[in-house]
Amino acid sequence: MLYTDDSRTQFPPSPNPFVPSSSSDSRPFSSFHPRFDVSLEAPTAIALQDDDVPLTYINRGQYYIITLNDRQEFDGDIETTVILAFHDQQHRRVATSFWKFWLGQQPTTSSPRAIDIDQEHSQGTYGIALRSFDRISFNWRGKNGARVFLRFNCLSTDFSRIKGVKGIPLRIHVESRVVDEPGNKVEKCICRVRIFRDKGAQRKLKDERKHVEKQIEKLQAEDHVDIESHPLWKLYTTESTVTPFSLLYTSTAGIPEAIMPITRESFQPPPRMPPLPPPPSGEVSVSMISPIPDPPLPPGFSYMATQPLHTPTHPPAALDIDPTYVPRSRSSTAVLNIFIRYAQHDTHYRAIYLQRFTVGDLVDKICQKININPASITAVIRLKGHINIAVDDQVVEAMREEQSIDVDYDINPDGSLTLLLSY
C-alpha cells in the first residue's frame, strides 16, 4: 500500500534517537544524526542506565509496530531489512549454534520463523522478502514512510536448557539503504529487547516501576537529597510508549546475507559414526542394550577417533605359537556401572563403566558415548526438578549402581559446553 499525499511525511517522526556512549559492539556507535528515524511502538523499560542502549520488554507472538521515516523525504525506493539478533558480541560469535539449538526445539510440522510480518496491516511497504528465518526485507518510499507490523516468535530463555536462567539479551537490528544510490551506503540501528511469554512484558514493567517507587520513597526521606535532580526521578517521571532505535553506524557495505542459511530442510544431522563397542564386564550383560548410531555433534566439534577392541585369535594353521604362553589377567576393574541416554537422539540406554569416582572420569566416559570432545566440557550440572546441582566427585561417588541418567548439553556464550544430567 502506497500513499498519494506527497505534501508531508505520512507518519509522525520518531523521538530523538538514543546515541549511547559505549556498547558491546566492536565498532563504535555513530555520533552523527541518522537519516532514518526508526522507532518501536512499545514503552522503554524504566531500568535504564545512562550509558546503555534503551531496553524494551515485548511479548512473544504479539504484533508490534515499527515506524520508519526518511528525514530527506526521498521520493524513491528504500530497502530495509529487520533482523532479530543477539545483542552481546560474545553471543553473536556463536549465533549459529544458538539458532540451530532453537530450530531443533521447534515443532517439525511447521516452518519455524523467529520473526513474522503482518502484510495486511503493514502500511507503505512492498516487495516483502523472507530471506531467512531470522529476518524480513521490504521496500518503502522515503517521502511516504512506513509502518510495519512484526511479531517475534522466540523467548530470551529459549537458547538454554537450564531452567531459571535470565535469558540471552536480544536486539532488533534494522538496516536501511537507498536503492540504486551511489556508494550503497547502509545505515544501521538497533533496539535492545527482552522477549517474554504471554503478558510478561507488562508484568515486568509494573514490577520495575514499583521497585523504583520504593527507591524514590527512601530518597525522599533523606533531607539532603534533591529528588528532582536524581536520575531515578527522571526515569520515573519520563514515560514513553515509543522506544527510538539507537544509531549503530553507517557503512558503505551492502546488507549482509543471513548469518547462516538455516531452514527446516537444511537442518540435517551430520554423518554418524558406528556405535562404540561396549566395555567387557562379567557383572552386567550389555546384550540387552541395542547398538545404536552415535548422535550428531554440536557445531564446531569433530568426531573423536576411536580404536576398536581386538580379541587375539589364532587361525588353525598359525605358525610360531608358544604352547607355554598363558594370557595375563586384566587387573583393571570398574568401580561403578551406570546407564546413560542421550536425551536428544537415543531411545535406548548405554552402559558406561567408571574406573574412578571422579567427575573427570564421568565426563570422559560420557563423551566417548556421545562423541563430544571432553575438553569442551567446562561444567557438569545435575537437573533435579527446579534445582540445578553442580556435580563434583562426591556426587559421582553417591551415584547408585546401575543408575539411569538422561544426558544433554548446553552451549555456553564462549562456545564451550555444560553437561546436563537428569536422574
Short mmCIF file of C-alpha atoms in Angstrom, two decimals:
data_model
loop_
_atom_site.label_atom_id
_atom_site.label_comp_id
_atom_site.label_asym_id
_atom_site.label_seq_id
_atom_site.Cartn_x
_atom_site.Cartn_y
_atom_site.Cartn_z
CA MET A 1 0.00 0.00 0.00
CA LEU A 2 1.39 3.39 -1.07
CA TYR A 3 0.25 6.85 -0.08
CA THR A 4 -0.52 9.60 -2.59
CA ASP A 5 -0.22 12.60 -0.26
CA ASP A 6 3.24 13.99 -1.07
CA SER A 7 2.87 17.14 0.98
CA ARG A 8 4.34 15.69 4.15
CA THR A 9 5.63 12.54 5.80
CA GLN A 10 2.78 10.15 6.41
CA PHE A 11 3.83 9.01 9.88
CA PRO A 12 4.88 11.10 12.86
CA PRO A 13 8.66 11.25 13.30
CA SER A 14 10.32 9.13 15.95
CA PRO A 15 11.67 10.66 19.15
CA ASN A 16 15.31 11.71 19.06
CA PRO A 17 17.43 8.60 18.56
CA PHE A 18 19.46 7.47 21.54
CA VAL A 19 23.22 7.51 20.91
CA PRO A 20 24.96 5.64 23.77
CA SER A 21 28.48 6.37 24.84
CA SER A 22 29.58 2.75 24.68
CA SER A 23 28.31 -0.63 23.62
CA SER A 24 29.15 -4.28 23.40
CA ASP A 25 29.91 -3.94 19.69
CA SER A 26 33.42 -3.90 18.34
CA ARG A 27 32.55 -0.87 16.23
CA PRO A 28 31.61 2.39 17.93
CA PHE A 29 28.16 3.92 17.80
CA SER A 30 27.84 6.77 15.34
CA SER A 31 27.98 10.30 16.68
CA PHE A 32 26.09 11.64 13.66
CA HIS A 33 22.37 12.15 13.40
CA PRO A 34 20.70 9.37 11.45
CA ARG A 35 18.95 9.90 8.18
CA PHE A 36 16.22 7.39 9.01
CA ASP A 37 14.01 7.70 12.07
CA VAL A 38 13.13 4.21 13.34
CA SER A 39 11.04 3.53 16.43
CA LEU A 40 9.29 0.63 18.14
CA GLU A 41 5.82 1.32 19.48
CA ALA A 42 6.44 -0.20 22.90
CA PRO A 43 7.41 1.52 26.18
CA THR A 44 11.04 1.76 27.16
CA ALA A 45 12.00 -0.17 30.28
CA ILE A 46 12.34 2.07 33.31
CA ALA A 47 15.53 0.31 34.46
CA LEU A 48 17.82 2.16 32.05
CA GLN A 49 21.40 3.19 32.70
CA ASP A 50 22.74 6.36 31.07
CA ASP A 51 25.38 4.52 29.04
CA ASP A 52 23.18 1.62 27.92
CA VAL A 53 21.19 1.07 24.77
CA PRO A 54 17.49 1.51 25.69
CA LEU A 55 15.81 -1.73 26.66
CA THR A 56 12.25 -2.68 25.75
CA TYR A 57 10.14 -5.58 27.01
CA ILE A 58 7.90 -7.29 24.47
CA ASN A 59 5.73 -10.41 24.39
CA ARG A 60 6.29 -13.42 22.18
CA GLY A 61 3.72 -13.81 19.41
CA GLN A 62 2.29 -10.30 19.79
CA TYR A 63 2.44 -7.88 16.86
CA TYR A 64 4.36 -4.64 17.40
CA ILE A 65 4.65 -1.64 15.09
CA ILE A 66 7.99 -0.37 13.81
CA THR A 67 7.73 3.08 12.21
CA LEU A 68 10.22 4.30 9.61
CA ASN A 69 10.67 7.83 8.24
CA ASP A 70 13.24 9.40 5.94
CA ARG A 71 14.31 12.86 7.08
CA GLN A 72 15.21 13.74 3.49
CA GLU A 73 11.77 12.58 2.26
CA PHE A 74 13.35 10.86 -0.72
CA ASP A 75 10.82 10.19 -3.47
CA GLY A 76 12.22 6.79 -4.32
CA ASP A 77 12.78 3.24 -3.14
CA ILE A 78 14.39 2.47 0.21
CA GLU A 79 15.23 -1.11 1.14
CA THR A 80 15.06 -2.08 4.82
CA THR A 81 15.95 -5.38 6.49
CA VAL A 82 14.74 -6.15 10.03
CA ILE A 83 16.76 -8.84 11.83
CA LEU A 84 16.29 -10.48 15.22
CA ALA A 85 19.83 -10.89 16.54
CA PHE A 86 21.81 -11.39 19.74
CA HIS A 87 22.81 -8.19 21.50
CA ASP A 88 26.09 -9.18 23.16
CA GLN A 89 29.08 -9.67 20.92
CA GLN A 90 30.11 -12.90 22.65
CA HIS A 91 26.70 -14.38 21.83
CA ARG A 92 26.86 -13.26 18.21
CA ARG A 93 30.12 -15.17 17.80
CA VAL A 94 28.24 -18.43 18.41
CA ALA A 95 24.91 -17.32 16.91
CA THR A 96 24.86 -20.28 14.55
CA SER A 97 24.94 -22.71 17.47
CA PHE A 98 22.18 -20.88 19.34
CA TRP A 99 19.89 -20.74 16.31
CA LYS A 100 20.47 -24.40 15.46
CA PHE A 101 19.53 -25.28 19.02
CA TRP A 102 16.38 -23.12 18.80
CA LEU A 103 15.35 -24.63 15.46
CA GLY A 104 15.83 -28.11 16.89
CA GLN A 105 13.26 -27.34 19.62
CA GLN A 106 10.54 -26.21 17.18
CA PRO A 107 7.69 -28.48 16.01
CA THR A 108 8.62 -30.43 12.90
CA THR A 109 5.17 -29.89 11.40
CA SER A 110 5.72 -26.15 10.87
CA SER A 111 8.28 -23.96 9.16
CA PRO A 112 9.88 -22.17 12.10
CA ARG A 113 10.42 -18.42 11.91
CA ALA A 114 11.88 -16.16 14.58
CA ILE A 115 10.20 -13.09 13.06
CA ASP A 116 6.92 -12.68 11.12
CA ILE A 117 5.22 -9.78 9.35
CA ASP A 118 1.51 -8.94 9.09
CA GLN A 119 1.39 -7.88 5.45
CA GLU A 120 -2.29 -6.98 5.55
CA HIS A 121 -1.96 -4.34 8.28
CA SER A 122 1.54 -3.06 7.40
CA GLN A 123 1.42 0.29 5.60
CA GLY A 124 3.69 1.75 2.95
CA THR A 125 5.63 -1.49 2.32
CA TYR A 126 6.05 -3.55 -0.83
CA GLY A 127 8.43 -6.14 -2.23
CA ILE A 128 8.41 -8.10 1.05
CA ALA A 129 11.00 -10.91 1.10
CA LEU A 130 11.52 -13.57 3.77
CA ARG A 131 15.20 -14.17 3.14
CA SER A 132 15.83 -16.22 6.26
CA PHE A 133 14.00 -17.38 9.36
CA ASP A 134 15.54 -14.52 11.40
CA ARG A 135 14.94 -11.55 9.06
CA ILE A 136 12.46 -9.79 6.80
CA SER A 137 13.24 -7.35 3.96
CA PHE A 138 10.90 -4.87 2.28
CA ASN A 139 10.89 -1.67 0.26
CA TRP A 140 9.21 1.66 1.06
CA ARG A 141 9.24 5.22 -0.25
CA GLY A 142 11.08 7.80 1.82
CA LYS A 143 8.52 10.55 1.15
CA ASN A 144 5.68 8.39 2.50
CA GLY A 145 7.28 6.49 5.37
CA ALA A 146 6.20 3.05 6.53
CA ARG A 147 4.58 1.24 9.45
CA VAL A 148 5.45 -2.43 9.76
CA PHE A 149 3.57 -4.91 11.98
CA LEU A 150 6.04 -7.52 13.24
CA ARG A 151 5.93 -10.29 15.81
CA PHE A 152 8.77 -12.28 17.35
CA ASN A 153 8.34 -15.99 17.99
CA CYS A 154 11.11 -16.85 20.45
CA LEU A 155 11.79 -16.14 24.10
CA SER A 156 15.00 -14.76 25.51
CA THR A 157 15.24 -18.00 27.52
CA ASP A 158 14.77 -20.32 24.50
CA PHE A 159 18.50 -20.72 23.95
CA SER A 160 19.32 -22.68 27.13
CA ARG A 161 18.08 -25.96 28.56
CA ILE A 162 18.80 -24.88 32.14
CA LYS A 163 15.68 -23.65 33.92
CA GLY A 164 15.68 -20.38 35.81
CA VAL A 165 18.25 -18.62 33.62
CA LYS A 166 17.84 -14.90 32.97
CA GLY A 167 17.90 -15.31 29.21
CA ILE A 168 20.14 -14.09 26.42
CA PRO A 169 19.88 -10.36 25.52
CA LEU A 170 18.40 -9.86 22.06
CA ARG A 171 18.18 -6.91 19.70
CA ILE A 172 16.04 -5.82 16.77
CA HIS A 173 18.57 -4.83 14.14
CA VAL A 174 17.36 -2.57 11.29
CA GLU A 175 19.43 -1.82 8.18
CA SER A 176 18.23 0.67 5.56
CA ARG A 177 19.68 1.89 2.26
CA VAL A 178 18.51 3.92 -0.71
CA VAL A 179 18.12 1.61 -3.70
CA ASP A 180 20.47 2.48 -6.59
CA GLU A 181 22.24 5.18 -4.57
CA PRO A 182 25.93 5.55 -5.49
CA GLY A 183 28.15 4.08 -2.78
CA ASN A 184 25.44 1.73 -1.49
CA LYS A 185 25.52 3.38 1.94
CA VAL A 186 23.77 1.36 4.68
CA GLU A 187 22.51 2.88 7.94
CA LYS A 188 22.18 0.50 10.87
CA CYS A 189 20.31 0.96 14.13
CA ILE A 190 19.25 -1.31 16.96
CA CYS A 191 16.74 -1.69 19.77
CA ARG A 192 17.58 -3.97 22.70
CA VAL A 193 14.69 -6.25 23.72
CA ARG A 194 13.78 -8.99 26.16
CA ILE A 195 11.01 -11.27 24.95
CA PHE A 196 8.56 -12.76 27.47
CA ARG A 197 5.72 -15.23 27.22
CA ASP A 198 2.03 -14.18 27.43
CA LYS A 199 1.79 -10.77 29.19
CA GLY A 200 5.16 -11.00 30.86
CA ALA A 201 6.33 -7.66 29.40
CA GLN A 202 3.54 -5.75 31.17
CA ARG A 203 4.22 -7.55 34.45
CA LYS A 204 7.94 -6.81 34.21
CA LEU A 205 7.31 -3.10 33.59
CA LYS A 206 4.89 -2.97 36.52
CA ASP A 207 7.35 -4.68 38.87
CA GLU A 208 10.18 -2.36 37.85
CA ARG A 209 8.03 0.70 38.41
CA LYS A 210 7.13 -0.48 41.91
CA HIS A 211 10.81 -1.08 42.65
CA VAL A 212 11.76 2.44 41.53
CA GLU A 213 8.89 3.92 43.58
CA LYS A 214 10.31 2.32 46.73
CA GLN A 215 13.77 3.70 45.96
CA ILE A 216 12.35 7.17 45.43
CA GLU A 217 10.48 6.97 48.75
CA LYS A 218 13.76 6.18 50.51
CA LEU A 219 15.47 9.12 48.79
CA GLN A 220 12.64 11.48 49.73
CA ALA A 221 13.13 10.54 53.37
CA GLU A 222 16.68 11.92 53.19
CA ASP A 223 16.76 15.70 53.66
CA HIS A 224 20.00 16.34 51.76
CA VAL A 225 18.84 14.69 48.50
CA ASP A 226 17.42 16.82 45.70
CA ILE A 227 14.99 14.25 44.38
CA GLU A 228 14.13 16.11 41.16
CA SER A 229 17.76 16.12 40.04
CA HIS A 230 18.26 12.44 40.79
CA PRO A 231 18.47 10.10 37.72
CA LEU A 232 15.78 7.83 39.19
CA TRP A 233 13.32 10.69 39.23
CA LYS A 234 13.86 11.33 35.54
CA LEU A 235 13.31 7.67 34.73
CA TYR A 236 10.21 7.53 36.90
CA THR A 237 8.55 10.68 35.52
CA THR A 238 9.54 10.20 31.87
CA GLU A 239 7.26 7.56 30.50
CA SER A 240 7.01 6.96 26.75
CA THR A 241 5.01 4.47 24.75
CA VAL A 242 7.56 4.61 21.92
CA THR A 243 11.19 3.47 22.00
CA PRO A 244 13.55 5.09 19.46
CA PHE A 245 16.20 2.92 17.85
CA SER A 246 19.87 3.66 18.61
CA LEU A 247 22.05 4.53 15.64
CA LEU A 248 24.75 1.88 15.33
CA TYR A 249 26.85 3.16 12.43
CA THR A 250 26.70 3.96 8.74
CA SER A 251 28.80 1.99 6.30
CA THR A 252 29.21 1.54 2.57
CA ALA A 253 28.85 -2.25 2.82
CA GLY A 254 25.73 -3.80 1.45
CA ILE A 255 23.14 -5.51 3.61
CA PRO A 256 24.72 -8.85 4.53
CA GLU A 257 23.13 -12.18 3.92
CA ALA A 258 21.80 -14.28 6.75
CA ILE A 259 24.27 -15.37 9.39
CA MET A 260 23.52 -18.91 8.32
CA PRO A 261 21.07 -20.21 5.70
CA ILE A 262 19.26 -22.42 8.19
CA THR A 263 15.94 -23.88 7.10
CA ARG A 264 13.99 -26.88 8.30
CA GLU A 265 15.11 -28.74 5.19
CA SER A 266 18.79 -27.90 5.67
CA PHE A 267 18.77 -28.71 9.39
CA GLN A 268 20.02 -32.25 9.00
CA PRO A 269 22.32 -34.12 11.39
CA PRO A 270 25.89 -34.79 10.22
CA PRO A 271 27.00 -38.29 9.28
CA ARG A 272 27.03 -40.68 12.19
CA MET A 273 29.78 -42.99 13.31
CA PRO A 274 29.32 -46.68 14.02
CA PRO A 275 28.49 -47.48 17.64
CA LEU A 276 31.34 -47.86 20.09
CA PRO A 277 31.87 -51.42 21.35
CA PRO A 278 30.77 -51.95 24.96
CA PRO A 279 33.49 -52.49 27.57
CA PRO A 280 33.93 -56.06 28.79
CA SER A 281 32.32 -56.96 32.09
CA GLY A 282 31.29 -60.14 33.78
CA GLU A 283 28.83 -58.49 36.11
CA VAL A 284 26.40 -56.76 33.75
CA SER A 285 25.34 -58.03 30.37
CA VAL A 286 25.11 -55.28 27.78
CA SER A 287 23.45 -57.54 25.22
CA MET A 288 20.09 -56.13 26.32
CA ILE A 289 21.14 -52.64 25.18
CA SER A 290 20.58 -52.28 21.45
CA PRO A 291 23.51 -50.92 19.45
CA ILE A 292 22.57 -47.51 18.08
CA PRO A 293 24.40 -44.93 15.99
CA ASP A 294 26.19 -42.17 17.81
CA PRO A 295 24.33 -38.83 17.88
CA PRO A 296 25.32 -35.79 15.79
CA LEU A 297 27.96 -33.45 17.12
CA PRO A 298 27.41 -29.87 18.28
CA PRO A 299 28.62 -27.19 15.85
CA GLY A 300 32.35 -26.73 15.76
CA PHE A 301 33.30 -30.16 17.07
CA SER A 302 34.76 -33.13 15.25
CA TYR A 303 34.39 -36.80 15.89
CA MET A 304 36.87 -38.39 18.25
CA ALA A 305 38.93 -41.20 16.78
CA THR A 306 38.15 -44.49 18.47
CA GLN A 307 40.15 -47.67 18.33
CA PRO A 308 38.23 -50.95 18.07
CA LEU A 309 38.84 -53.57 20.68
CA HIS A 310 40.54 -56.67 19.27
CA THR A 311 40.48 -60.10 20.80
CA PRO A 312 43.66 -62.02 19.84
CA THR A 313 42.75 -65.14 17.93
CA HIS A 314 44.92 -67.71 16.11
CA PRO A 315 43.87 -69.21 12.81
CA PRO A 316 44.05 -73.02 12.72
CA ALA A 317 47.24 -73.05 10.63
CA ALA A 318 49.07 -70.30 12.55
CA LEU A 319 52.81 -70.74 12.97
CA ASP A 320 55.20 -69.90 15.82
CA ILE A 321 52.61 -70.41 18.55
CA ASP A 322 54.13 -70.81 22.04
CA PRO A 323 52.15 -73.54 23.82
CA THR A 324 53.53 -72.41 27.18
CA TYR A 325 52.06 -68.87 26.87
CA VAL A 326 49.38 -68.07 29.47
CA PRO A 327 47.34 -64.86 28.93
CA ARG A 328 47.87 -62.32 31.70
CA SER A 329 44.75 -61.48 33.70
CA ARG A 330 43.47 -57.89 33.45
CA SER A 331 43.87 -56.03 36.74
CA SER A 332 41.69 -53.02 35.86
CA THR A 333 38.17 -53.27 37.27
CA ALA A 334 35.30 -50.81 37.18
CA VAL A 335 34.10 -49.18 40.41
CA LEU A 336 30.67 -48.11 39.12
CA ASN A 337 28.33 -49.09 36.32
CA ILE A 338 25.68 -46.58 35.18
CA PHE A 339 23.39 -46.32 32.15
CA ILE A 340 23.13 -43.13 30.11
CA ARG A 341 20.76 -42.00 27.36
CA TYR A 342 21.47 -39.03 25.11
CA ALA A 343 18.23 -37.12 25.54
CA GLN A 344 18.08 -35.66 22.03
CA HIS A 345 18.64 -38.76 19.96
CA ASP A 346 18.78 -42.06 21.86
CA THR A 347 15.83 -44.32 22.54
CA HIS A 348 17.94 -46.83 24.49
CA TYR A 349 20.32 -46.54 27.41
CA ARG A 350 24.01 -47.39 27.11
CA ALA A 351 26.25 -48.81 29.80
CA ILE A 352 29.36 -46.95 30.92
CA TYR A 353 31.89 -48.13 33.50
CA LEU A 354 33.81 -45.72 35.71
CA GLN A 355 37.32 -46.59 36.82
CA ARG A 356 37.32 -43.82 39.45
CA PHE A 357 34.72 -41.87 41.41
CA THR A 358 35.64 -38.58 39.75
CA VAL A 359 33.89 -36.03 37.58
CA GLY A 360 36.74 -36.23 35.09
CA ASP A 361 36.27 -39.96 34.55
CA LEU A 362 32.49 -39.49 34.30
CA VAL A 363 32.91 -36.79 31.63
CA ASP A 364 35.42 -38.89 29.68
CA LYS A 365 33.15 -41.93 29.59
CA ILE A 366 30.04 -39.96 28.66
CA CYS A 367 31.86 -38.05 25.92
CA GLN A 368 33.07 -41.31 24.41
CA LYS A 369 29.46 -42.44 24.06
CA ILE A 370 28.02 -39.23 22.60
CA ASN A 371 31.13 -38.25 20.58
CA ILE A 372 31.92 -34.91 22.19
CA ASN A 373 35.42 -33.66 22.93
CA PRO A 374 35.85 -33.82 26.74
CA ALA A 375 37.99 -30.67 26.61
CA SER A 376 34.91 -28.69 25.55
CA ILE A 377 33.06 -29.51 28.81
CA THR A 378 33.54 -26.72 31.36
CA ALA A 379 30.83 -27.69 33.88
CA VAL A 380 28.59 -30.61 34.84
CA ILE A 381 25.13 -29.86 36.24
CA ARG A 382 22.51 -32.23 37.62
CA LEU A 383 18.95 -31.10 36.84
CA LYS A 384 16.72 -32.16 39.72
CA GLY A 385 13.29 -30.57 39.39
CA HIS A 386 13.75 -26.82 39.74
CA ILE A 387 17.17 -27.24 41.38
CA ASN A 388 20.49 -27.17 39.50
CA ILE A 389 23.23 -29.08 41.34
CA ALA A 390 26.92 -28.71 40.48
CA VAL A 391 28.35 -32.22 40.10
CA ASP A 392 31.62 -32.91 41.93
CA ASP A 393 33.46 -36.07 42.96
CA GLN A 394 31.20 -36.57 45.98
CA VAL A 395 28.10 -36.50 43.78
CA VAL A 396 29.66 -39.11 41.49
CA GLU A 397 30.55 -41.36 44.45
CA ALA A 398 26.96 -41.10 45.72
CA MET A 399 25.51 -42.45 42.46
CA ARG A 400 23.90 -45.83 42.92
CA GLU A 401 24.91 -48.88 40.91
CA GLU A 402 23.16 -49.11 37.51
CA GLN A 403 21.81 -45.56 37.84
CA SER A 404 19.83 -44.45 34.76
CA ILE A 405 20.76 -40.93 33.59
CA ASP A 406 19.49 -38.76 30.74
CA VAL A 407 22.37 -36.74 29.29
CA ASP A 408 22.23 -33.47 27.38
CA TYR A 409 24.42 -30.40 26.94
CA ASP A 410 24.01 -26.63 26.83
CA ILE A 411 26.10 -24.29 24.67
CA ASN A 412 27.79 -21.50 26.63
CA PRO A 413 28.36 -17.99 25.22
CA ASP A 414 32.06 -18.74 24.62
CA GLY A 415 31.26 -21.91 22.66
CA SER A 416 32.12 -24.34 25.46
CA LEU A 417 29.58 -26.87 26.75
CA THR A 418 27.84 -27.54 30.04
CA LEU A 419 26.97 -31.20 30.52
CA LEU A 420 23.43 -31.70 31.88
CA LEU A 421 22.46 -34.85 33.82
CA SER A 422 18.86 -35.69 34.73
CA TYR A 423 18.19 -38.51 37.20
#
